[in-house]
PDB file of C-alpha atoms in Angstrom:
ATOM      1  CA  MET D  28     -24.619 -46.776  73.102  1.00 91.00           C
ATOM      2  CA  ILE D  29     -27.202 -44.272  71.938  1.00 90.00           C
ATOM      3  CA  LYS D  30     -26.503 -45.140  68.293  1.00 91.00           C
ATOM      4  CA  LEU D  31     -26.781 -48.838  69.025  1.00 92.00           C
ATOM      5  CA  LEU D  32     -30.059 -48.259  70.852  1.00 91.00           C
ATOM      6  CA  ILE D  33     -31.437 -46.262  67.903  1.00 93.00           C
ATOM      7  CA  ILE D  34     -30.370 -49.010  65.475  1.00 93.00           C
ATOM      8  CA  ALA D  35     -31.978 -51.687  67.667  1.00 92.00           C
ATOM      9  CA  VAL D  36     -35.246 -49.767  67.921  1.00 92.00           C
ATOM     10  CA  ALA D  37     -35.254 -49.132  64.161  1.00 94.00           C
ATOM     11  CA  ALA D  38     -34.605 -52.828  63.505  1.00 92.00           C
ATOM     12  CA  VAL D  39     -37.535 -53.849  65.710  1.00 90.00           C
ATOM     13  CA  ILE D  40     -39.848 -51.361  63.990  1.00 92.00           C
ATOM     14  CA  LEU D  41     -38.715 -52.622  60.580  1.00 94.00           C
ATOM     15  CA  LEU D  42     -39.266 -56.225  61.638  1.00 93.00           C
ATOM     16  CA  VAL D  43     -42.785 -55.441  62.853  1.00 93.00           C
ATOM     17  CA  PHE D  44     -43.550 -53.600  59.613  1.00 94.00           C
ATOM     18  CA  ILE D  45     -42.283 -56.445  57.396  1.00 96.00           C
ATOM     19  CA  CYS D  46     -44.188 -59.125  59.320  1.00 95.00           C
ATOM     20  CA  ASN D  47     -47.381 -57.083  59.211  1.00 95.00           C
ATOM     21  CA  PHE D  48     -46.963 -56.315  55.508  1.00 96.00           C
ATOM     22  CA  LEU D  49     -46.471 -59.968  54.539  1.00 96.00           C
ATOM     23  CA  ILE D  50     -49.511 -61.123  56.510  1.00 97.00           C
ATOM     24  CA  VAL D  51     -51.774 -58.358  55.202  1.00 96.00           C
ATOM     25  CA  HIS D  52     -50.508 -58.683  51.610  1.00 95.00           C
ATOM     26  CA  TYR D  53     -51.296 -62.396  51.492  1.00 96.00           C
ATOM     27  CA  SER D  54     -54.485 -62.449  53.545  1.00 96.00           C
ATOM     28  CA  ARG D  55     -56.360 -59.251  52.678  1.00 93.00           C
ATOM     29  CA  PRO D  56     -57.808 -60.576  49.361  1.00 95.00           C
ATOM     30  CA  ARG D  57     -59.103 -63.618  51.250  1.00 97.00           C
ATOM     31  CA  VAL D  58     -61.174 -61.883  53.923  1.00 98.00           C
ATOM     32  CA  TYR D  59     -64.803 -60.869  53.451  1.00 98.00           C
ATOM     33  CA  ASN D  60     -67.173 -58.467  55.165  1.00 97.00           C
ATOM     34  CA  ASP D  61     -70.252 -59.281  53.059  1.00 96.00           C
ATOM     35  CA  VAL D  62     -71.843 -62.668  53.677  1.00 96.00           C
ATOM     36  CA  SER D  63     -73.296 -62.671  50.158  1.00 96.00           C
ATOM     37  CA  GLU D  64     -69.821 -62.502  48.585  1.00 97.00           C
ATOM     38  CA  ILE D  65     -67.909 -65.065  50.592  1.00 98.00           C
ATOM     39  CA  PRO D  66     -67.519 -68.486  48.919  1.00 97.00           C
ATOM     40  CA  TYR D  67     -69.071 -71.618  50.406  1.00 97.00           C
ATOM     41  CA  ASN D  68     -67.085 -73.984  52.618  1.00 97.00           C
ATOM     42  CA  LYS D  69     -68.474 -77.043  54.329  1.00 96.00           C
ATOM     43  CA  MET D  70     -66.781 -76.084  57.597  1.00 97.00           C
ATOM     44  CA  GLY D  71     -66.479 -72.796  59.455  1.00 98.00           C
ATOM     45  CA  LEU D  72     -63.756 -72.475  62.090  1.00 98.00           C
ATOM     46  CA  LEU D  73     -64.827 -70.101  64.866  1.00 98.00           C
ATOM     47  CA  LEU D  74     -61.795 -68.891  66.823  1.00 98.00           C
ATOM     48  CA  GLY D  75     -62.280 -68.639  70.548  1.00 95.00           C
ATOM     49  CA  THR D  76     -62.126 -65.916  73.138  1.00 94.00           C
ATOM     50  CA  SER D  77     -63.683 -65.445  76.554  1.00 93.00           C
ATOM     51  CA  PRO D  78     -67.340 -64.336  76.701  1.00 94.00           C
ATOM     52  CA  TYR D  79     -66.487 -61.948  79.546  1.00 91.00           C
ATOM     53  CA  LEU D  80     -63.708 -59.525  80.368  1.00 87.00           C
ATOM     54  CA  ARG D  81     -61.816 -59.664  83.661  1.00 83.00           C
ATOM     55  CA  ASN D  82     -64.045 -56.912  85.069  1.00 83.00           C
ATOM     56  CA  GLY D  83     -67.112 -59.049  84.379  1.00 82.00           C
ATOM     57  CA  TRP D  84     -68.356 -57.044  81.404  1.00 88.00           C
ATOM     58  CA  SER D  85     -69.395 -58.727  78.162  1.00 91.00           C
ATOM     59  CA  ASN D  86     -66.577 -59.256  75.686  1.00 94.00           C
ATOM     60  CA  TYR D  87     -67.664 -57.705  72.372  1.00 94.00           C
ATOM     61  CA  TYR D  88     -65.040 -59.695  70.484  1.00 96.00           C
ATOM     62  CA  PHE D  89     -66.906 -62.814  71.604  1.00 97.00           C
ATOM     63  CA  THR D  90     -70.380 -61.408  70.977  1.00 96.00           C
ATOM     64  CA  ASN D  91     -69.511 -60.205  67.480  1.00 97.00           C
ATOM     65  CA  ARG D  92     -67.887 -63.503  66.519  1.00 98.00           C
ATOM     66  CA  ILE D  93     -70.988 -65.430  67.561  1.00 98.00           C
ATOM     67  CA  LYS D  94     -73.135 -63.100  65.477  1.00 98.00           C
ATOM     68  CA  ALA D  95     -70.856 -63.509  62.456  1.00 98.00           C
ATOM     69  CA  ALA D  96     -70.801 -67.308  62.742  1.00 98.00           C
ATOM     70  CA  SER D  97     -74.589 -67.529  63.003  1.00 98.00           C
ATOM     71  CA  GLU D  98     -74.963 -65.195  60.012  1.00 97.00           C
ATOM     72  CA  LEU D  99     -72.648 -67.368  57.974  1.00 97.00           C
ATOM     73  CA  TYR D 100     -74.541 -70.542  58.854  1.00 98.00           C
ATOM     74  CA  LYS D 101     -78.001 -69.080  58.288  1.00 97.00           C
ATOM     75  CA  ALA D 102     -76.893 -67.716  54.899  1.00 97.00           C
ATOM     76  CA  GLY D 103     -75.916 -71.244  53.856  1.00 97.00           C
ATOM     77  CA  LYS D 104     -72.238 -70.356  53.502  1.00 98.00           C
ATOM     78  CA  VAL D 105     -71.110 -73.109  55.892  1.00 98.00           C
ATOM     79  CA  LYS D 106     -72.765 -76.399  56.816  1.00 97.00           C
ATOM     80  CA  TYR D 107     -70.928 -77.082  60.084  1.00 97.00           C
ATOM     81  CA  LEU D 108     -69.117 -75.013  62.703  1.00 98.00           C
ATOM     82  CA  LEU D 109     -65.957 -76.067  64.498  1.00 98.00           C
ATOM     83  CA  VAL D 110     -65.663 -73.959  67.674  1.00 98.00           C
ATOM     84  CA  SER D 111     -62.052 -73.957  68.804  1.00 97.00           C
ATOM     85  CA  GLY D 112     -60.783 -72.390  71.998  1.00 95.00           C
ATOM     86  CA  ASP D 113     -59.077 -72.668  75.342  1.00 93.00           C
ATOM     87  CA  ASN D 114     -60.211 -75.178  77.959  1.00 88.00           C
ATOM     88  CA  HIS D 115     -57.115 -75.346  80.158  1.00 79.00           C
ATOM     89  CA  ARG D 116     -59.085 -75.137  83.424  1.00 81.00           C
ATOM     90  CA  VAL D 117     -62.217 -76.865  84.670  1.00 76.00           C
ATOM     91  CA  ASP D 118     -63.884 -73.478  85.206  1.00 79.00           C
ATOM     92  CA  TYR D 119     -62.796 -71.987  81.847  1.00 88.00           C
ATOM     93  CA  ASN D 120     -64.268 -73.397  78.660  1.00 94.00           C
ATOM     94  CA  GLU D 121     -64.339 -71.197  75.544  1.00 95.00           C
ATOM     95  CA  PRO D 122     -65.651 -73.897  73.146  1.00 96.00           C
ATOM     96  CA  GLU D 123     -68.621 -74.726  75.372  1.00 96.00           C
ATOM     97  CA  ALA D 124     -69.415 -71.025  75.831  1.00 96.00           C
ATOM     98  CA  MET D 125     -69.347 -70.517  72.064  1.00 97.00           C
ATOM     99  CA  LYS D 126     -71.472 -73.584  71.475  1.00 97.00           C
ATOM    100  CA  GLN D 127     -74.170 -72.442  73.900  1.00 97.00           C
ATOM    101  CA  ALA D 128     -74.139 -68.905  72.490  1.00 97.00           C
ATOM    102  CA  LEU D 129     -74.535 -70.248  68.946  1.00 98.00           C
ATOM    103  CA  ILE D 130     -77.473 -72.423  69.995  1.00 98.00           C
ATOM    104  CA  GLU D 131     -79.092 -69.374  71.583  1.00 97.00           C
ATOM    105  CA  ALA D 132     -78.508 -67.542  68.298  1.00 97.00           C
ATOM    106  CA  GLY D 133     -80.489 -70.205  66.430  1.00 97.00           C
ATOM    107  CA  VAL D 134     -77.753 -72.539  65.177  1.00 98.00           C
ATOM    108  CA  PRO D 135     -78.714 -76.242  65.572  1.00 97.00           C
ATOM    109  CA  GLU D 136     -76.633 -78.110  68.125  1.00 97.00           C
ATOM    110  CA  HIS D 137     -75.919 -81.035  65.792  1.00 96.00           C
ATOM    111  CA  VAL D 138     -73.895 -78.860  63.387  1.00 97.00           C
ATOM    112  CA  ILE D 139     -71.562 -77.511  66.120  1.00 97.00           C
ATOM    113  CA  PHE D 140     -68.376 -79.405  66.965  1.00 97.00           C
ATOM    114  CA  PRO D 141     -66.107 -78.258  69.842  1.00 96.00           C
ATOM    115  CA  ASP D 142     -62.316 -78.346  69.784  1.00 96.00           C
ATOM    116  CA  TYR D 143     -61.185 -78.063  73.391  1.00 94.00           C
ATOM    117  CA  ALA D 144     -57.456 -77.717  72.628  1.00 94.00           C
ATOM    118  CA  GLY D 145     -57.436 -74.534  70.557  1.00 94.00           C
ATOM    119  CA  PHE D 146     -55.079 -72.786  72.970  1.00 94.00           C
ATOM    120  CA  ARG D 147     -53.615 -70.532  70.276  1.00 95.00           C
ATOM    121  CA  THR D 148     -54.549 -69.549  66.742  1.00 97.00           C
ATOM    122  CA  LEU D 149     -51.875 -71.884  65.396  1.00 97.00           C
ATOM    123  CA  ASP D 150     -53.317 -74.765  67.435  1.00 96.00           C
ATOM    124  CA  SER D 151     -56.853 -74.110  66.178  1.00 97.00           C
ATOM    125  CA  VAL D 152     -55.813 -73.922  62.533  1.00 97.00           C
ATOM    126  CA  VAL D 153     -53.466 -76.922  62.522  1.00 97.00           C
ATOM    127  CA  ARG D 154     -55.839 -79.086  64.562  1.00 96.00           C
ATOM    128  CA  ALA D 155     -58.635 -78.336  62.073  1.00 97.00           C
ATOM    129  CA  LYS D 156     -56.492 -80.186  59.551  1.00 96.00           C
ATOM    130  CA  GLU D 157     -54.675 -82.821  61.602  1.00 95.00           C
ATOM    131  CA  ILE D 158     -57.459 -83.791  64.007  1.00 96.00           C
ATOM    132  CA  PHE D 159     -60.669 -82.899  62.185  1.00 95.00           C
ATOM    133  CA  GLY D 160     -59.483 -83.596  58.623  1.00 95.00           C
ATOM    134  CA  GLN D 161     -60.345 -80.210  57.090  1.00 95.00           C
ATOM    135  CA  ASP D 162     -58.154 -78.908  54.248  1.00 96.00           C
ATOM    136  CA  SER D 163     -60.466 -76.075  53.236  1.00 97.00           C
ATOM    137  CA  PHE D 164     -62.586 -73.989  55.591  1.00 98.00           C
ATOM    138  CA  THR D 165     -63.814 -70.518  56.509  1.00 98.00           C
ATOM    139  CA  ILE D 166     -62.210 -68.809  59.505  1.00 98.00           C
ATOM    140  CA  ILE D 167     -64.473 -66.592  61.613  1.00 98.00           C
ATOM    141  CA  SER D 168     -63.095 -63.805  63.793  1.00 98.00           C
ATOM    142  CA  GLN D 169     -62.257 -60.103  63.593  1.00 97.00           C
ATOM    143  CA  GLN D 170     -60.365 -59.045  60.458  1.00 96.00           C
ATOM    144  CA  PHE D 171     -56.954 -58.612  62.111  1.00 96.00           C
ATOM    145  CA  HIS D 172     -57.286 -62.110  63.596  1.00 97.00           C
ATOM    146  CA  ASN D 173     -58.545 -63.638  60.359  1.00 98.00           C
ATOM    147  CA  GLU D 174     -55.593 -62.210  58.448  1.00 97.00           C
ATOM    148  CA  ARG D 175     -53.105 -63.827  60.803  1.00 97.00           C
ATOM    149  CA  ALA D 176     -54.978 -67.150  60.895  1.00 98.00           C
ATOM    150  CA  ILE D 177     -55.244 -67.311  57.092  1.00 98.00           C
ATOM    151  CA  PHE D 178     -51.522 -66.658  56.736  1.00 97.00           C
ATOM    152  CA  ILE D 179     -50.736 -69.415  59.254  1.00 97.00           C
ATOM    153  CA  ALA D 180     -53.094 -71.782  57.437  1.00 97.00           C
ATOM    154  CA  SER D 181     -51.372 -71.108  54.111  1.00 96.00           C
ATOM    155  CA  ARG D 182     -48.028 -72.199  55.591  1.00 95.00           C
ATOM    156  CA  TYR D 183     -49.596 -75.565  56.380  1.00 94.00           C
ATOM    157  CA  GLY D 184     -51.041 -76.043  52.898  1.00 95.00           C
ATOM    158  CA  LEU D 185     -54.617 -75.130  53.801  1.00 97.00           C
ATOM    159  CA  ASP D 186     -57.083 -73.298  51.584  1.00 97.00           C
ATOM    160  CA  THR D 187     -58.939 -70.818  53.775  1.00 98.00           C
ATOM    161  CA  VAL D 188     -60.935 -67.610  53.628  1.00 98.00           C
ATOM    162  CA  GLY D 189     -62.104 -65.411  56.481  1.00 98.00           C
ATOM    163  CA  TYR D 190     -65.435 -63.880  57.413  1.00 98.00           C
ATOM    164  CA  ASN D 191     -64.927 -60.724  59.430  1.00 98.00           C
ATOM    165  CA  ALA D 192     -66.873 -60.200  62.616  1.00 97.00           C
ATOM    166  CA  HIS D 193     -67.422 -56.583  63.595  1.00 96.00           C
ATOM    167  CA  ASP D 194     -64.384 -55.138  65.326  1.00 93.00           C
ATOM    168  CA  VAL D 195     -64.355 -53.416  68.708  1.00 89.00           C
ATOM    169  CA  ARG D 196     -63.716 -49.703  69.153  1.00 81.00           C
ATOM    170  CA  LEU D 197     -60.037 -48.907  69.631  1.00 72.00           C
ATOM    171  CA  SER D 198     -60.721 -47.397  73.057  1.00 67.00           C
ATOM    172  CA  ARG D 199     -62.068 -50.776  74.217  1.00 71.00           C
ATOM    173  CA  GLY D 200     -59.672 -52.992  72.296  1.00 74.00           C
ATOM    174  CA  ILE D 201     -56.350 -51.184  72.606  1.00 83.00           C
ATOM    175  CA  LYS D 202     -54.704 -54.061  74.519  1.00 85.00           C
ATOM    176  CA  VAL D 203     -55.804 -56.580  71.914  1.00 87.00           C
ATOM    177  CA  GLN D 204     -54.495 -54.407  69.076  1.00 85.00           C
ATOM    178  CA  LEU D 205     -51.123 -53.958  70.776  1.00 88.00           C
ATOM    179  CA  ARG D 206     -50.882 -57.677  71.428  1.00 90.00           C
ATOM    180  CA  GLU D 207     -51.646 -58.351  67.765  1.00 93.00           C
ATOM    181  CA  ILE D 208     -48.531 -56.438  66.693  1.00 91.00           C
ATOM    182  CA  PHE D 209     -46.274 -58.868  68.542  1.00 91.00           C
ATOM    183  CA  ALA D 210     -48.452 -61.870  67.655  1.00 95.00           C
ATOM    184  CA  ARG D 211     -47.691 -61.228  63.982  1.00 95.00           C
ATOM    185  CA  VAL D 212     -43.966 -61.272  64.640  1.00 95.00           C
ATOM    186  CA  LYS D 213     -44.378 -64.480  66.625  1.00 95.00           C
ATOM    187  CA  VAL D 214     -46.042 -66.104  63.606  1.00 96.00           C
ATOM    188  CA  PHE D 215     -42.723 -66.042  61.793  1.00 96.00           C
ATOM    189  CA  ILE D 216     -40.759 -67.140  64.856  1.00 95.00           C
ATOM    190  CA  ASP D 217     -43.095 -70.140  65.217  1.00 95.00           C
ATOM    191  CA  LEU D 218     -42.700 -71.008  61.531  1.00 93.00           C
ATOM    192  CA  ILE D 219     -38.917 -70.828  61.731  1.00 93.00           C
ATOM    193  CA  LEU D 220     -38.883 -73.008  64.855  1.00 94.00           C
ATOM    194  CA  GLY D 221     -41.462 -75.428  63.410  1.00 91.00           C
ATOM    195  CA  LYS D 222     -43.872 -74.830  66.272  1.00 91.00           C
ATOM    196  CA  GLN D 223     -46.655 -77.421  66.588  1.00 91.00           C
ATOM    197  CA  PRO D 224     -49.920 -77.446  68.566  1.00 93.00           C
ATOM    198  CA  LYS D 225     -49.667 -78.228  72.261  1.00 91.00           C
ATOM    199  CA  PHE D 226     -51.902 -81.285  71.798  1.00 89.00           C
ATOM    200  CA  LEU D 227     -52.801 -83.371  68.772  1.00 89.00           C
ATOM    201  CA  GLY D 228     -54.118 -86.852  69.532  1.00 86.00           C
ATOM    202  CA  GLU D 229     -56.565 -89.128  67.722  1.00 89.00           C
ATOM    203  CA  LYS D 230     -58.436 -87.957  64.659  1.00 91.00           C
ATOM    204  CA  ILE D 231     -62.101 -87.030  65.021  1.00 88.00           C
ATOM    205  CA  GLU D 232     -64.332 -87.781  62.038  1.00 84.00           C
ATOM    206  CA  LEU D 233     -66.793 -85.086  61.082  1.00 83.00           C
ATOM    207  CA  PRO D 234     -69.770 -85.515  58.725  1.00 78.00           C
TER     208      PRO D 234
END
């Protein structure tokens, strides 16, 4: 039993390592930290998160993503922003929160388009193609998130790059980092099972 337990633990660790390696190996050359170096795309896809933590404090993942998206727009590296996030409750609306924060950051309202069914990264990426008709776009989030999103996008035939928002200190983002480990394994499970977004629906024409 002890040997079997050791083998099982080793297998899980190996699986996590392989999944992480494949995602990083493919995506790392496609993520950028310098706004002057990233190539132009008409559309930027801003991945959602809550503006506040459960304790009521500001969520720095959210704040830093808004800053990165506004930087990208003001530098002329994207023309429009698709803000995709969770809106599963009447009192919880990530896309609207991102939209308002971007407007406050100086991004014109008419270039911001909300996607209210971006419940997961896979949903946001696939819906950008299937609903909003985008085959090539810039993904905006923290680097670890961009890497995973770019890898998912590549499996659906999309040409994407990522602009990295500033990360959060490990002491404040330990739960997110731990969750990311298993999220990367789930990427491959979803691909094997042919997982699709929770909602698709009618296409929405963008400029």
